[in-house]
Coordinates of C-alpha atoms in Angstrom, one line a residue:
X164 CA 0.2 -0.7 0.0
X165 CA 2.6 2.6 1.4
X166 CA 4.5 1.3 -2.4
X167 CA 1.9 2.0 -4.8
X168 CA 1.9 5.2 -2.6
X169 CA 5.0 6.6 -3.0
X170 CA 5.0 5.0 -6.8
X171 CA 2.0 7.4 -7.7
X172 CA 3.7 10.2 -5.5
X173 CA 7.3 9.8 -8.1
X174 CA 5.2 9.3 -11.1
X175 CA 2.6 13.0 -10.4
X176 CA 6.0 14.1 -9.9
X177 CA 7.4 13.5 -13.0
X178 CA 4.4 14.4 -15.3
X179 CA 4.4 18.0 -13.3
X180 CA 8.7 17.9 -14.2
X181 CA 7.3 17.1 -17.3
X182 CA 5.1 19.7 -17.7
X183 CA 7.3 22.4 -16.6
X184 CA 9.8 21.5 -18.9
X185 CA 7.1 21.6 -21.9
X186 CA 5.8 24.8 -20.2
X187 CA 9.5 26.2 -20.8
X188 CA 10.4 24.6 -23.8
X189 CA 7.1 26.6 -24.8
X190 CA 8.2 30.0 -23.5
X191 CA 11.6 29.5 -25.5
X192 CA 10.4 28.4 -28.5
X193 CA 7.7 31.2 -28.8
X194 CA 10.4 33.7 -27.6
X195 CA 12.3 32.6 -30.8
X196 CA 9.8 32.9 -32.9
X197 CA 9.1 36.8 -31.6
X198 CA 12.3 37.2 -32.3
X199 CA 12.3 35.5 -36.3
X200 CA 9.1 37.6 -36.7
X201 CA 10.5 40.7 -36.0
X202 CA 13.9 39.4 -38.0
X203 CA 11.0 39.0 -40.9
X204 CA 10.0 42.2 -40.5
X205 CA 13.5 43.8 -40.5
X206 CA 14.2 42.2 -43.9
X207 CA 13.7 44.1 -47.4
X208 CA 10.4 43.0 -48.6
X209 CA 10.5 42.4 -52.4
X210 CA 7.5 44.0 -54.3
X211 CA 6.3 43.3 -58.1
X212 CA 8.6 44.3 -59.7
X213 CA 11.8 42.3 -57.9
X214 CA 13.4 45.4 -56.3
X215 CA 13.3 46.1 -52.7
X216 CA 10.7 48.4 -51.3
X217 CA 12.7 49.0 -48.0
X218 CA 15.2 51.1 -47.1
X219 CA 18.8 49.4 -47.5
X220 CA 20.7 51.5 -44.9
X221 CA 23.0 53.1 -47.6
X222 CA 23.0 56.7 -47.4
X223 CA 23.4 57.1 -50.9
X224 CA 20.9 54.7 -51.9
X225 CA 18.3 55.9 -49.2
X226 CA 19.3 59.5 -50.9
X227 CA 18.6 58.7 -54.3
X228 CA 15.0 57.1 -52.9
X229 CA 14.2 60.5 -51.3
X230 CA 14.8 62.4 -54.6
X231 CA 12.7 60.4 -57.1
X232 CA 10.3 59.7 -54.7
X233 CA 10.2 63.8 -54.5
X234 CA 10.3 64.1 -58.4
X235 CA 7.8 61.5 -58.6
X236 CA 6.0 63.9 -56.3
X237 CA 5.5 66.8 -58.3
X238 CA 5.2 65.2 -61.8
X239 CA 2.5 63.8 -59.9
X240 CA 0.7 68.1 -59.6
X241 CA 2.0 68.7 -63.2
X242 CA -0.3 65.9 -63.9
X243 CA -3.5 67.2 -62.3
X244 CA -3.0 70.0 -63.4
X245 CA -3.2 68.9 -67.1
X246 CA -6.0 67.4 -66.1
X247 CA -7.9 70.2 -65.2
X248 CA -8.3 71.1 -69.1
X249 CA -7.3 67.9 -71.1
X250 CA -11.2 67.3 -72.0
X251 CA -11.3 70.9 -72.1
X252 CA -10.2 71.5 -75.9
X253 CA -11.6 68.5 -77.0
X254 CA -15.7 69.7 -75.7
X255 CA -14.6 73.8 -76.8
X256 CA -13.7 71.9 -81.0
X257 CA -17.1 69.9 -80.7
X258 CA -19.2 73.0 -79.2
X259 CA -17.3 75.0 -82.1
X260 CA -18.2 73.2 -84.4
X261 CA -21.7 71.9 -83.9
X262 CA -20.1 68.6 -85.4
X263 CA -18.3 65.2 -83.1
X264 CA -17.4 64.1 -86.6
X265 CA -14.2 61.8 -86.4
X266 CA -14.7 61.4 -82.7
X267 CA -15.4 58.5 -81.4
X268 CA -18.8 57.7 -78.8
X269 CA -17.1 54.2 -78.2
X270 CA -14.3 54.8 -77.2
X271 CA -14.8 57.9 -75.4
X272 CA -17.6 55.5 -73.0
X273 CA -14.5 52.8 -73.2
X274 CA -12.8 55.3 -71.7
X275 CA -14.8 56.8 -69.1
X276 CA -15.8 53.2 -68.2
X277 CA -11.7 52.3 -67.9
X278 CA -11.0 54.6 -66.2
X279 CA -14.1 54.9 -63.3
X280 CA -12.8 51.0 -62.6
X281 CA -9.4 52.4 -62.4
X282 CA -10.3 55.3 -59.5
X283 CA -12.3 52.9 -57.6
X284 CA -9.6 50.3 -57.8
X285 CA -7.3 52.9 -56.0
X286 CA -9.2 54.1 -53.8
X287 CA -10.4 51.0 -52.4
X288 CA -6.4 49.7 -52.1
X289 CA -6.4 53.3 -50.0
X290 CA -3.2 54.0 -52.2
X291 CA -2.0 57.6 -51.7
X292 CA -4.7 60.0 -53.3
X293 CA -1.3 61.6 -55.4
X294 CA -1.2 59.0 -57.4
X295 CA -4.3 59.2 -58.5
X296 CA -6.0 62.3 -58.2
X297 CA -6.5 63.2 -61.9
X298 CA -8.3 60.3 -63.0
X299 CA -11.0 62.0 -60.7
X300 CA -10.9 64.8 -63.0
X301 CA -10.9 62.4 -65.4
X302 CA -14.1 60.1 -64.7
X303 CA -15.8 63.8 -64.7
X304 CA -14.5 64.5 -67.9
X305 CA -15.1 61.7 -70.0
X306 CA -18.7 62.0 -68.0
X307 CA -19.1 65.6 -69.4
X308 CA -18.0 64.9 -73.1
X309 CA -20.0 61.6 -73.0
X310 CA -22.9 64.0 -72.9
X311 CA -21.7 66.8 -74.8
X312 CA -21.1 64.3 -77.9
X313 CA -25.0 62.4 -77.4
X314 CA -26.4 66.1 -77.5
X315 CA -24.3 66.7 -81.2
X316 CA -25.9 63.6 -82.3
X317 CA -29.7 63.8 -80.6
X318 CA -28.8 60.4 -78.9
X319 CA -30.4 61.7 -74.9
X320 CA -32.5 59.7 -74.4
X321 CA -34.4 57.8 -70.7
X322 CA -33.8 54.3 -72.3
X323 CA -30.2 55.7 -70.7
X324 CA -31.4 55.1 -66.7
X325 CA -30.7 51.5 -66.8
X326 CA -27.3 51.2 -68.5
X327 CA -26.2 54.4 -65.7
X328 CA -27.9 52.9 -62.6
X329 CA -25.7 50.1 -63.9
X330 CA -22.9 52.2 -63.7
X331 CA -23.1 53.3 -60.2
X332 CA -23.9 49.6 -58.7
X333 CA -20.7 49.0 -60.1
X334 CA -19.0 52.0 -59.2
X335 CA -20.0 51.7 -55.5
X336 CA -19.4 48.2 -55.2
X337 CA -15.5 47.9 -56.3
X338 CA -15.2 51.5 -54.9
X339 CA -16.7 50.0 -50.8
X340 CA -14.2 46.7 -51.8
X341 CA -17.7 44.6 -52.3
X342 CA -15.7 42.2 -53.8
X343 CA -13.5 39.5 -53.4
X344 CA -10.1 39.8 -53.8
X345 CA -10.3 37.5 -57.2
X346 CA -13.0 39.5 -58.1
X347 CA -10.7 42.9 -57.6
X348 CA -7.5 41.7 -59.5
X349 CA -10.3 40.9 -62.6
X350 CA -11.6 44.5 -62.4
X351 CA -8.6 45.9 -62.7
X352 CA -7.0 43.7 -65.5
X353 CA -9.9 43.8 -67.4
X354 CA -9.3 47.7 -67.4
X355 CA -5.9 46.7 -70.0
X356 CA -8.6 45.3 -72.6
X357 CA -11.3 48.6 -71.8
X358 CA -9.0 50.8 -72.5
X359 CA -6.6 49.5 -75.2
X360 CA -9.7 48.7 -77.4
X361 CA -10.9 52.2 -77.0
X362 CA -7.5 53.3 -78.5
X363 CA -7.6 51.3 -81.4
X364 CA -11.6 52.1 -81.9
X365 CA -10.6 55.8 -82.4
X366 CA -7.3 54.7 -84.2
X367 CA -9.3 52.6 -86.6
X368 CA -11.5 55.5 -87.1
X369 CA -8.7 57.6 -87.9
X370 CA -7.2 55.9 -90.2
X371 CA -10.3 54.9 -91.9
X372 CA -11.9 58.4 -92.2
X373 CA -8.2 59.2 -93.2
X374 CA -9.2 62.8 -91.4
X375 CA -9.6 63.6 -87.6
X376 CA -11.9 65.5 -87.7
X377 CA -13.0 67.9 -84.7
X378 CA -10.3 65.5 -82.8
X379 CA -8.2 68.0 -80.3
X380 CA -4.4 66.7 -80.9
X381 CA -3.7 69.0 -77.5
X382 CA -6.2 67.0 -75.8
X383 CA -4.4 63.8 -76.8
X384 CA -1.1 65.0 -75.7
X385 CA -1.9 65.4 -72.5
X386 CA -2.8 61.7 -72.6
X387 CA 0.4 60.9 -73.5
X388 CA 2.3 63.0 -71.0
X389 CA 0.0 61.6 -67.8
X390 CA 0.3 58.4 -69.0
X391 CA 4.1 58.1 -69.2
X392 CA 3.7 60.4 -65.7
X393 CA 2.0 57.5 -64.4
X394 CA 3.9 54.5 -65.4
X395 CA 7.2 56.4 -63.6
X396 CA 4.6 56.5 -60.5
X397 CA 3.8 53.0 -60.2
X398 CA 6.9 52.1 -60.8
X399 CA 8.6 53.8 -57.8
X400 CA 5.0 54.3 -54.9
X401 CA 2.5 51.7 -55.8
X402 CA 4.6 49.0 -57.4
X403 CA 1.5 47.7 -58.9
X404 CA 2.1 45.0 -61.6
X405 CA -1.2 44.9 -63.5
X406 CA -1.8 48.3 -63.7
X407 CA 1.9 48.9 -64.7
X408 CA 1.5 46.8 -67.9
X409 CA -2.1 48.4 -67.7
X410 CA -0.5 51.7 -67.9
X411 CA 2.6 50.8 -70.6
X412 CA -0.6 49.3 -73.0
X413 CA -2.1 52.4 -73.2
X414 CA 1.0 54.2 -73.9
X415 CA 1.5 52.8 -77.0
X416 CA -2.3 53.3 -78.1
X417 CA -2.1 57.3 -76.8
X418 CA 1.3 57.0 -79.0
X419 CA -0.1 56.4 -82.0
X420 CA -3.8 58.8 -81.6
X421 CA -1.8 61.5 -81.2
X422 CA 0.7 60.9 -84.0
X423 CA -2.1 59.6 -86.7
X424 CA -4.0 63.2 -85.5
X425 CA -0.6 64.4 -86.0
X426 CA -0.5 63.3 -89.6
X427 CA -3.7 63.8 -91.2
X428 CA -3.7 67.2 -90.3
X429 CA -0.5 67.9 -91.3
X430 CA -1.7 66.1 -94.7
X431 CA -4.9 68.4 -94.8
X432 CA -2.5 71.6 -94.9
X433 CA 0.5 70.7 -96.9
X434 CA 1.3 74.5 -97.2
X435 CA 2.0 74.6 -94.0
X436 CA 1.5 73.2 -90.5
X437 CA -0.1 75.8 -87.6
X438 CA 0.0 75.1 -84.4
X439 CA -4.0 75.9 -84.2
X440 CA -4.3 72.6 -85.7
X441 CA -2.9 71.5 -82.4
X442 CA -6.4 72.5 -80.6
X443 CA -9.0 71.6 -83.5

């Protein structure tokens, strides 16, 4: 009886000792895991372009990064300044001439939709405002330009209300981040073919008629400049690969449309190219 009791006591002692050792070991491993996580957070993180996003500790590198960031911020503000009137020459040309000949309505509407998606995506991702502030102005001006074109062609009808409702629903669904991550990625991914389609449609319109009509070369020059700046700020600040691909594809077509406008305006005026052709 006494032996049995003694064995039980020794058994409990061993169990308590094992529990204590396991507890100490667990605390040690937990502390080691905390140190490991801290070290992991200190390590530079890689972005979509394969560069490190944290400072390397080298003074020259930090100064270069700071200078590049300052340049990007300055260029971003020039983009915003340009965007205040980037569609104004086009709207003026249509109102002044009373015709929207040469302007592709499909191209303008598709561009409006694509920029709306980009605006809501940037907002949902909580990107810095200076990286997409001009898109707000682009959306508003594309909306105004669409209304002007529809009015010039007498196409404003009540049957457009369902389309407006669908646009607003999609706008708020993306902005409020109601969609899944896969759907959000898909939404920003489809802006590339939408923007490309809008540019291609306008380019085909110019090449088919060989006349830019009331298209404004100044508006398209602003688009070329703004997109080039946004390619740079995307690489330096947001490091968003889908947006980089989107902007690069759009820039190629922007340059093609702008070059076509200049070429056919020059062709119409063989006696000498006039600066006024940049506006009308």
